[in-house]
Short mmCIF file of C-alpha atoms in Angstrom, two decimals:
data_model
loop_
_atom_site.label_atom_id
_atom_site.label_comp_id
_atom_site.label_asym_id
_atom_site.label_seq_id
_atom_site.Cartn_x
_atom_site.Cartn_y
_atom_site.Cartn_z
CA MET A 104 -160.03 -83.29 -84.71
CA PRO A 105 -158.46 -86.33 -86.26
CA LYS A 106 -161.87 -88.04 -86.02
CA LEU A 107 -163.77 -85.00 -87.67
CA ARG A 108 -161.13 -84.91 -90.47
CA HIS A 109 -161.87 -88.65 -91.16
CA ILE A 110 -165.67 -87.94 -91.41
CA PHE A 111 -165.13 -85.03 -93.58
CA PHE A 112 -163.16 -86.98 -96.11
CA LEU A 113 -165.49 -90.13 -96.02
CA LEU A 114 -168.53 -87.81 -96.64
CA LEU A 115 -166.40 -86.11 -99.70
CA LEU A 116 -165.61 -89.66 -100.98
CA LEU A 117 -169.05 -91.00 -100.91
CA GLY A 118 -170.52 -87.77 -102.77
CA VAL A 119 -167.83 -88.33 -105.34
CA LEU A 120 -168.59 -92.01 -105.63
CA TRP A 121 -172.35 -91.49 -105.96
CA HIS A 122 -171.74 -88.86 -108.39
CA PHE A 123 -169.91 -91.28 -110.90
CA TYR A 124 -171.58 -94.66 -110.01
CA GLY A 125 -175.02 -93.70 -108.63
CA ASP A 126 -176.92 -94.67 -112.01
CA THR A 127 -174.88 -97.91 -111.97
CA PHE A 128 -175.68 -98.85 -108.47
CA GLN A 129 -179.40 -98.32 -109.10
CA LYS A 130 -179.19 -100.44 -112.42
CA SER A 131 -176.71 -103.22 -111.51
CA GLY A 132 -176.52 -103.25 -107.79
CA PHE A 133 -173.20 -103.58 -105.65
CA SER A 134 -171.50 -106.21 -107.74
CA GLY A 135 -172.15 -104.34 -111.09
CA THR A 136 -170.83 -101.23 -109.60
CA MET A 137 -167.66 -102.96 -108.31
CA ASP A 138 -166.88 -104.40 -111.55
CA GLU A 139 -167.08 -100.84 -113.43
CA MET A 140 -165.03 -99.33 -110.55
CA LYS A 141 -162.34 -101.98 -111.18
CA SER A 142 -162.31 -101.20 -114.94
CA ASP A 143 -162.03 -97.42 -114.11
CA VAL A 144 -159.11 -98.01 -111.92
CA GLU A 145 -157.18 -100.03 -114.51
CA GLY A 146 -157.71 -97.45 -117.04
CA ILE A 147 -156.24 -94.52 -114.47
CA LYS A 148 -153.32 -96.56 -113.88
CA GLU A 149 -152.71 -96.57 -117.79
CA ASN A 150 -153.45 -92.92 -117.94
CA PRO A 151 -150.94 -90.86 -116.03
CA ARG A 152 -152.56 -87.56 -116.86
CA VAL A 153 -155.45 -88.95 -115.27
CA ALA A 154 -153.45 -89.88 -112.09
CA LEU A 155 -151.57 -86.53 -111.79
CA THR A 156 -155.13 -84.76 -112.10
CA ILE A 157 -156.29 -87.04 -109.13
CA ASP A 158 -153.00 -86.15 -107.18
CA THR A 159 -153.61 -82.31 -107.78
CA ILE A 160 -157.35 -82.70 -106.49
CA LYS A 161 -155.83 -84.36 -103.43
CA GLN A 162 -153.46 -81.40 -102.72
CA GLU A 163 -156.36 -78.98 -103.10
CA ILE A 164 -158.53 -81.11 -100.66
CA GLU A 165 -155.63 -80.94 -98.17
CA LEU A 166 -155.40 -77.02 -98.78
CA LEU A 167 -158.96 -76.81 -98.26
CA TRP A 168 -159.00 -78.77 -95.13
CA GLY A 169 -156.23 -76.53 -93.91
CA LYS A 170 -158.24 -73.39 -94.40
CA PHE A 171 -161.17 -75.17 -92.70
CA SER A 172 -159.05 -75.99 -89.84
CA GLN A 173 -157.47 -72.62 -89.54
CA ASN A 174 -160.82 -71.17 -89.44
CA LYS A 175 -161.86 -73.26 -86.71
CA GLN A 176 -159.00 -72.27 -84.64
CA ASP A 177 -159.39 -68.80 -85.41
CA ASP A 178 -162.89 -68.87 -83.73
CA THR A 179 -161.10 -69.49 -80.29
CA PRO A 180 -160.50 -66.42 -78.18
CA THR A 181 -157.20 -64.76 -78.66
CA THR A 182 -155.26 -62.47 -76.32
CA PRO A 183 -156.46 -58.62 -77.33
CA ALA A 184 -154.02 -56.46 -78.56
CA PRO A 185 -152.39 -54.11 -76.18
CA ASP A 186 -153.01 -50.50 -76.01
CA ALA A 187 -151.61 -47.93 -77.99
CA PRO A 188 -148.96 -45.87 -75.99
CA ASN A 189 -149.66 -42.11 -75.21
CA LEU A 190 -147.17 -40.38 -77.64
CA HIS A 191 -146.17 -37.07 -77.21
CA GLN A 192 -144.19 -34.59 -79.32
CA PRO A 193 -140.27 -34.75 -79.05
CA THR A 194 -138.42 -32.30 -76.89
CA GLU A 195 -134.94 -32.31 -78.27
CA GLN A 196 -135.28 -33.89 -81.62
CA THR A 197 -137.59 -33.49 -84.89
CA PHE A 198 -138.57 -37.11 -84.68
CA SER A 199 -139.22 -39.63 -81.76
CA VAL A 200 -140.39 -43.30 -81.81
CA HIS A 201 -142.50 -44.49 -78.90
CA ASN A 202 -141.52 -41.37 -77.02
CA ILE A 203 -137.78 -42.18 -77.43
CA GLU A 204 -135.24 -39.85 -78.91
CA ILE A 205 -131.43 -40.03 -80.06
CA GLY A 206 -129.29 -39.57 -77.09
CA ASP A 207 -131.92 -40.91 -74.33
CA ILE A 208 -130.24 -43.16 -71.73
CA ARG A 209 -131.33 -46.88 -72.00
CA SER A 210 -132.54 -47.21 -68.35
CA GLU A 211 -135.17 -44.29 -69.21
CA VAL A 212 -135.93 -46.23 -72.77
CA GLU A 213 -136.72 -49.23 -70.72
CA LYS A 214 -138.98 -47.58 -68.15
CA GLU A 215 -141.09 -46.49 -71.16
CA VAL A 216 -141.12 -49.84 -73.24
CA GLY A 217 -140.20 -52.66 -70.81
CA GLU A 218 -137.67 -55.34 -71.19
CA PRO A 219 -136.32 -56.19 -74.49
CA LYS A 220 -137.48 -59.32 -76.54
CA ARG A 221 -134.16 -59.65 -78.49
CA SER A 222 -130.72 -58.38 -78.97
CA THR A 223 -128.94 -59.29 -82.31
CA ILE A 224 -125.73 -57.68 -83.98
CA ASN A 225 -126.59 -55.14 -86.88
CA GLU A 226 -124.69 -53.88 -89.82
CA TYR A 227 -123.36 -51.16 -87.86
CA GLY A 228 -121.61 -53.68 -85.22
CA VAL A 229 -123.75 -52.78 -82.35
CA GLU A 230 -127.06 -54.41 -81.47
CA TRP A 231 -130.49 -53.94 -82.47
CA VAL A 232 -132.47 -54.26 -79.39
CA THR A 233 -136.13 -55.29 -79.94
CA TYR A 234 -138.99 -54.33 -77.81
CA HIS A 235 -142.69 -55.20 -78.46
CA GLU A 236 -145.92 -57.06 -77.19
CA ASN A 237 -146.15 -59.99 -79.18
CA TYR A 238 -145.26 -57.58 -82.09
CA HIS A 239 -147.53 -55.06 -81.16
CA ASN A 240 -145.94 -51.54 -80.30
CA TYR A 241 -142.74 -52.91 -82.15
CA LEU A 242 -139.68 -50.81 -82.21
CA MET A 243 -135.76 -51.38 -82.47
CA VAL A 244 -133.29 -49.29 -80.47
CA ALA A 245 -129.45 -49.34 -81.08
CA TYR A 246 -127.32 -48.35 -78.04
CA ASP A 247 -123.71 -46.69 -78.08
CA SER A 248 -120.89 -47.81 -75.62
CA SER A 249 -122.43 -45.25 -73.16
CA ASP A 250 -125.78 -46.55 -73.32
CA GLN A 251 -127.49 -43.83 -75.25
CA VAL A 252 -129.62 -44.46 -78.08
CA ALA A 253 -127.91 -44.04 -81.27
CA GLY A 254 -130.50 -45.78 -83.64
CA LEU A 255 -134.42 -46.31 -83.86
CA TYR A 256 -136.53 -48.05 -85.94
CA THR A 257 -140.39 -48.85 -86.14
CA ASN A 258 -142.73 -50.03 -88.76
CA GLN A 259 -145.70 -49.41 -86.60
CA ASP A 260 -147.52 -46.09 -85.84
CA LEU A 261 -145.42 -45.06 -83.02
CA ILE A 262 -143.70 -41.94 -84.54
CA THR A 263 -144.22 -38.15 -83.41
CA SER A 264 -142.59 -35.18 -84.88
CA THR A 265 -142.46 -31.61 -84.35
CA VAL A 266 -143.06 -30.83 -88.18
CA GLY A 267 -146.49 -32.88 -88.42
CA ILE A 268 -145.11 -36.10 -90.18
CA THR A 269 -147.05 -39.33 -89.46
CA PHE A 270 -147.77 -42.40 -90.86
CA ASP A 271 -150.79 -40.80 -92.69
CA SER A 272 -148.21 -38.43 -94.46
CA THR A 273 -147.94 -39.06 -98.17
CA ARG A 274 -144.37 -39.05 -99.75
CA ASP A 275 -145.22 -35.80 -101.32
CA HIS A 276 -146.09 -34.17 -98.05
CA VAL A 277 -142.77 -35.39 -96.43
CA LEU A 278 -140.83 -34.00 -99.37
CA ALA A 279 -142.62 -30.74 -99.14
CA THR A 280 -142.21 -30.28 -95.20
CA LEU A 281 -138.37 -31.47 -95.02
CA ASP A 282 -135.28 -30.15 -96.46
CA ASP A 283 -134.10 -32.02 -99.69
CA PRO A 284 -133.05 -35.56 -98.98
CA ILE A 285 -129.35 -36.45 -99.31
CA LYS A 286 -128.09 -37.94 -102.45
CA ALA A 287 -125.08 -39.63 -101.14
CA ILE A 288 -122.90 -40.52 -97.70
CA ARG A 289 -119.19 -40.07 -97.45
CA LYS A 290 -117.19 -42.92 -95.79
CA GLY A 291 -113.33 -41.95 -96.09
CA ARG A 292 -112.73 -41.27 -99.64
CA ILE A 293 -115.58 -43.27 -100.84
CA LEU A 294 -118.95 -41.43 -101.78
CA TYR A 295 -121.88 -43.96 -101.50
CA GLN A 296 -124.90 -43.04 -103.56
CA VAL A 297 -128.15 -43.10 -101.76
CA GLN A 298 -130.82 -44.61 -104.31
CA ASP A 299 -133.56 -42.72 -105.50
CA THR A 300 -136.25 -45.40 -105.74
CA LYS A 301 -139.37 -43.59 -104.69
CA GLU A 302 -139.64 -46.10 -102.08
CA TYR A 303 -137.63 -44.13 -99.38
CA ASN A 304 -135.78 -40.98 -98.76
CA THR A 305 -132.79 -40.20 -96.32
CA PHE A 306 -132.45 -36.76 -94.71
CA LEU A 307 -129.74 -35.39 -92.72
CA ILE A 308 -131.63 -33.82 -89.72
CA ASP A 309 -130.47 -33.11 -86.17
CA ASP A 310 -127.13 -34.52 -87.02
CA ASN A 311 -128.72 -37.89 -87.48
CA TYR A 312 -129.48 -39.64 -90.82
CA VAL A 313 -133.42 -40.19 -90.98
CA THR A 314 -134.79 -42.57 -93.51
CA ILE A 315 -138.38 -42.56 -94.19
CA PHE A 316 -139.76 -45.52 -96.13
CA TYR A 317 -143.22 -45.26 -98.11
CA ASP A 318 -145.64 -48.02 -98.90
CA ILE A 319 -146.36 -47.98 -102.65
CA HIS A 320 -149.36 -50.10 -102.38
CA GLU A 321 -150.92 -47.56 -99.76
CA ASN A 322 -150.94 -44.19 -101.74
CA ASN A 323 -147.06 -43.82 -100.85
CA THR A 324 -147.90 -43.22 -97.44
CA VAL A 325 -145.18 -43.35 -94.42
CA THR A 326 -144.82 -46.99 -93.48
CA ALA A 327 -141.36 -47.01 -91.42
CA ILE A 328 -138.82 -44.66 -90.15
CA GLN A 329 -135.06 -45.40 -89.31
CA ILE A 330 -132.84 -42.91 -87.39
CA ILE A 331 -128.98 -43.23 -87.03
CA SER A 332 -126.91 -40.96 -85.39
CA ALA A 333 -124.36 -39.30 -87.66
CA LYS A 334 -121.59 -40.62 -85.26
CA LEU A 335 -122.77 -44.16 -85.69
CA GLU A 336 -123.05 -44.08 -89.33
CA LYS A 337 -119.52 -42.74 -89.72
CA GLU A 338 -118.31 -45.54 -87.63
CA LYS A 339 -119.37 -47.87 -90.30
CA GLU A 340 -116.69 -48.02 -92.81
CA GLY A 341 -118.34 -49.62 -96.01
CA PHE A 342 -121.80 -49.86 -97.44
CA PHE A 343 -122.21 -53.44 -96.04
CA GLY A 344 -121.56 -54.62 -92.42
CA GLN A 345 -118.47 -56.86 -91.65
CA PRO A 346 -119.49 -60.43 -92.36
CA ASN A 347 -119.47 -62.87 -89.39
CA THR A 348 -121.54 -65.34 -87.73
CA ALA A 349 -123.05 -63.04 -85.12
CA LEU A 350 -124.15 -60.46 -88.07
CA LYS A 351 -125.44 -63.40 -90.39
CA GLU A 352 -127.62 -64.46 -87.26
CA GLY A 353 -128.82 -61.05 -86.62
CA LEU A 354 -129.96 -60.12 -90.04
CA GLU A 355 -131.80 -63.46 -90.19
CA TYR A 356 -133.48 -62.82 -86.78
CA GLN A 357 -134.17 -59.32 -87.76
CA LEU A 358 -135.94 -60.18 -90.91
CA PHE A 359 -138.04 -62.50 -88.98
CA ASP A 360 -139.00 -59.96 -86.37
CA LEU A 361 -139.84 -57.40 -89.23
CA THR A 362 -142.14 -59.83 -90.95
CA ASN A 363 -144.05 -60.67 -87.87
CA ALA A 364 -144.31 -56.78 -86.99
CA ALA A 365 -145.80 -56.26 -90.70
CA ARG A 366 -148.15 -59.01 -90.20
CA VAL A 367 -149.51 -57.66 -86.83
CA ASN A 368 -150.10 -54.19 -88.90
CA HIS A 369 -152.13 -56.24 -91.16
CA GLY A 370 -154.35 -57.88 -88.46
CA LEU A 371 -152.95 -61.38 -89.04
CA SER A 372 -151.25 -64.00 -86.75
CA VAL A 373 -147.62 -64.11 -86.22
CA LEU A 374 -145.26 -66.81 -87.56
CA SER A 375 -143.34 -69.32 -85.56
CA TRP A 376 -139.58 -69.70 -86.17
CA GLU A 377 -139.11 -73.17 -88.34
CA GLU A 378 -135.57 -74.04 -87.07
CA PRO A 379 -135.05 -77.21 -89.57
CA LEU A 380 -135.79 -75.08 -92.53
CA ARG A 381 -132.94 -72.31 -91.55
CA LYS A 382 -130.50 -74.80 -93.32
CA THR A 383 -132.48 -74.93 -96.65
CA ALA A 384 -132.67 -70.97 -96.76
CA ARG A 385 -128.81 -70.50 -95.86
CA ASP A 386 -127.91 -73.03 -98.22
CA HIS A 387 -129.83 -71.40 -101.07
CA SER A 388 -128.32 -68.02 -100.17
CA ALA A 389 -124.82 -69.38 -99.74
CA ASP A 390 -125.25 -70.78 -103.36
CA MET A 391 -126.40 -67.71 -104.78
CA ALA A 392 -123.54 -65.76 -103.14
CA LYS A 393 -120.87 -68.18 -104.40
CA HIS A 394 -121.83 -68.70 -107.77
CA ASN A 395 -123.19 -64.99 -108.47
CA TYR A 396 -126.71 -65.59 -109.30
CA PHE A 397 -130.33 -64.52 -108.02
CA SER A 398 -133.09 -66.59 -108.62
CA HIS A 399 -135.52 -69.24 -107.00
CA GLU A 400 -134.40 -71.76 -109.23
CA ASN A 401 -130.69 -72.88 -108.39
CA LEU A 402 -128.19 -73.68 -111.30
CA GLU A 403 -129.17 -77.42 -111.00
CA GLY A 404 -132.42 -76.32 -111.77
CA MET A 405 -134.09 -77.16 -108.25
CA THR A 406 -136.75 -75.01 -107.11
CA PRO A 407 -137.58 -73.96 -103.59
CA PHE A 408 -140.01 -77.08 -103.20
CA ASP A 409 -137.24 -79.37 -104.43
CA ARG A 410 -134.75 -78.17 -101.85
CA MET A 411 -137.12 -78.17 -99.14
CA ASP A 412 -138.23 -82.00 -100.20
CA GLU A 413 -134.57 -82.78 -100.24
CA ASP A 414 -134.04 -81.48 -96.65
CA ALA A 415 -137.21 -83.59 -95.55
CA ILE A 416 -139.02 -80.29 -94.71
CA SER A 417 -142.82 -81.32 -94.25
CA TYR A 418 -145.45 -78.65 -95.51
CA ARG A 419 -148.73 -78.41 -97.19
CA ALA A 420 -148.01 -75.03 -98.85
CA ALA A 421 -144.92 -72.98 -99.12
CA GLY A 422 -143.34 -69.92 -100.45
CA GLU A 423 -139.89 -68.09 -100.98
CA ASN A 424 -138.78 -64.51 -100.80
CA LEU A 425 -135.39 -63.31 -101.93
CA ALA A 426 -133.39 -60.22 -101.63
CA THR A 427 -129.80 -58.94 -102.15
CA GLY A 428 -128.11 -55.37 -102.49
CA GLN A 429 -129.66 -54.06 -99.43
CA PRO A 430 -127.58 -53.31 -96.44
CA SER A 431 -129.65 -54.60 -93.65
CA SER A 432 -132.68 -56.47 -93.09
CA ILE A 433 -134.60 -53.31 -92.51
CA PHE A 434 -134.23 -52.05 -96.49
CA ALA A 435 -134.49 -55.70 -97.37
CA HIS A 436 -137.98 -56.03 -95.78
CA GLU A 437 -139.18 -52.74 -96.96
CA GLY A 438 -138.26 -53.59 -100.38
CA LEU A 439 -140.10 -57.02 -100.29
CA MET A 440 -143.11 -55.20 -98.98
CA ASN A 441 -143.30 -53.08 -102.00
CA SER A 442 -142.98 -55.99 -104.26
CA LEU A 443 -146.46 -57.31 -104.74
CA GLY A 444 -145.61 -60.89 -105.21
CA HIS A 445 -143.38 -60.90 -101.97
CA ARG A 446 -145.87 -58.76 -100.17
CA GLU A 447 -148.32 -61.67 -100.50
CA ASN A 448 -146.07 -64.17 -99.14
CA ILE A 449 -145.58 -61.79 -96.08
CA LEU A 450 -149.14 -61.35 -95.64
CA LYS A 451 -150.65 -64.66 -96.66
CA THR A 452 -153.09 -66.01 -94.02
CA GLU A 453 -152.25 -69.60 -94.69
CA PHE A 454 -148.57 -69.55 -93.68
CA ASN A 455 -147.71 -70.29 -89.95
CA SER A 456 -144.02 -70.50 -89.81
CA LEU A 457 -140.93 -68.91 -91.50
CA ALA A 458 -137.07 -69.48 -91.47
CA VAL A 459 -134.62 -67.04 -92.75
CA GLY A 460 -131.27 -67.75 -94.19
CA VAL A 461 -128.54 -65.31 -94.89
CA ALA A 462 -125.05 -65.58 -96.54
CA PHE A 463 -122.45 -62.96 -97.86
CA ASN A 464 -120.39 -62.81 -101.10
CA THR A 465 -116.81 -61.81 -101.41
CA ASP A 466 -117.95 -58.24 -101.48
CA ASP A 467 -119.66 -58.58 -98.25
CA GLN A 468 -122.96 -58.39 -99.83
CA PRO A 469 -125.68 -60.18 -98.01
CA PHE A 470 -128.20 -62.61 -99.85
CA TYR A 471 -131.55 -63.12 -97.97
CA THR A 472 -133.90 -66.13 -98.38
CA GLU A 473 -137.22 -66.27 -96.68
CA ASN A 474 -138.96 -69.83 -96.47
CA PHE A 475 -142.62 -69.60 -95.51
CA LEU A 476 -144.84 -72.78 -94.86
CA MET A 477 -148.13 -73.91 -94.26
CA LYS A 478 -147.84 -76.99 -91.95
#
């Protein structure tokens, strides 16, 4: 591949030179052509705008080569997607995910879905246990101290219900089918309002808090579901989780996994975890949390690309997503998917790696930074 790349650039260079100096070569020969090229080079040195233009062209050529290389790689055989599970209606609850319901026993769950891929602490103080097949058939399960299912989430077409709600259902259909969504959740003496953003609704069903998320870019159809038992929800004292190192890492890996599950939904390749970039992402989240701002440009005027360069991160293209105010990576991710610019980063074909950095402010509020790379 490096030899092919050199030939590609050599042919491109010869074409450019002939375009500019072909007439001179025919009239004055090699010597006359070299004299004219030397004169032009001196002029470029004295004209920084021309030099900047050439540098920009070089970057575009690199990106073009990256797309060419990626297309060549995409031609190679890939592992076929696994079969979708045979789903059936829930027997005890209104909703099930991958044939799993709140209250099921972990051993039975893992007979259905296999061994977990990752376990990380969530805002409820328990683990989200993640199951998938290279991010196909993706779901997250939370277990209580008795190894019974206390929480479920998926952003893939794995839900069944006794009321006919599926991933093809619209928000209007959901609201017409279920009882009114709740407007607040009480925790002790504090009433936490559930925002009406039209991007999700939360319902109290079967003694569970069921949050249904909608994709505003796909005709407001159902795009994800989270089910949390009322008992687990009441054990969480505040709106945000209790900050600690385990929760920080948990939110980071959860957002990474959610991003890959969304990419698989759209027929894209999964991203690899870019460990050296996590520091860059964490540092920016920590800076925003400490100094109470929310922006891609920090208070010193540094852009995401400046911060990556400062940390010696190599890339050909990069992007950044930010989120804050959401209690979990699930809510952060679903919000990002409904924001067009952030969605484009998540679903950008050229990106091949990602790191996530999380930090908390003094009010326990998490700040999320996603940094994407094309290497």
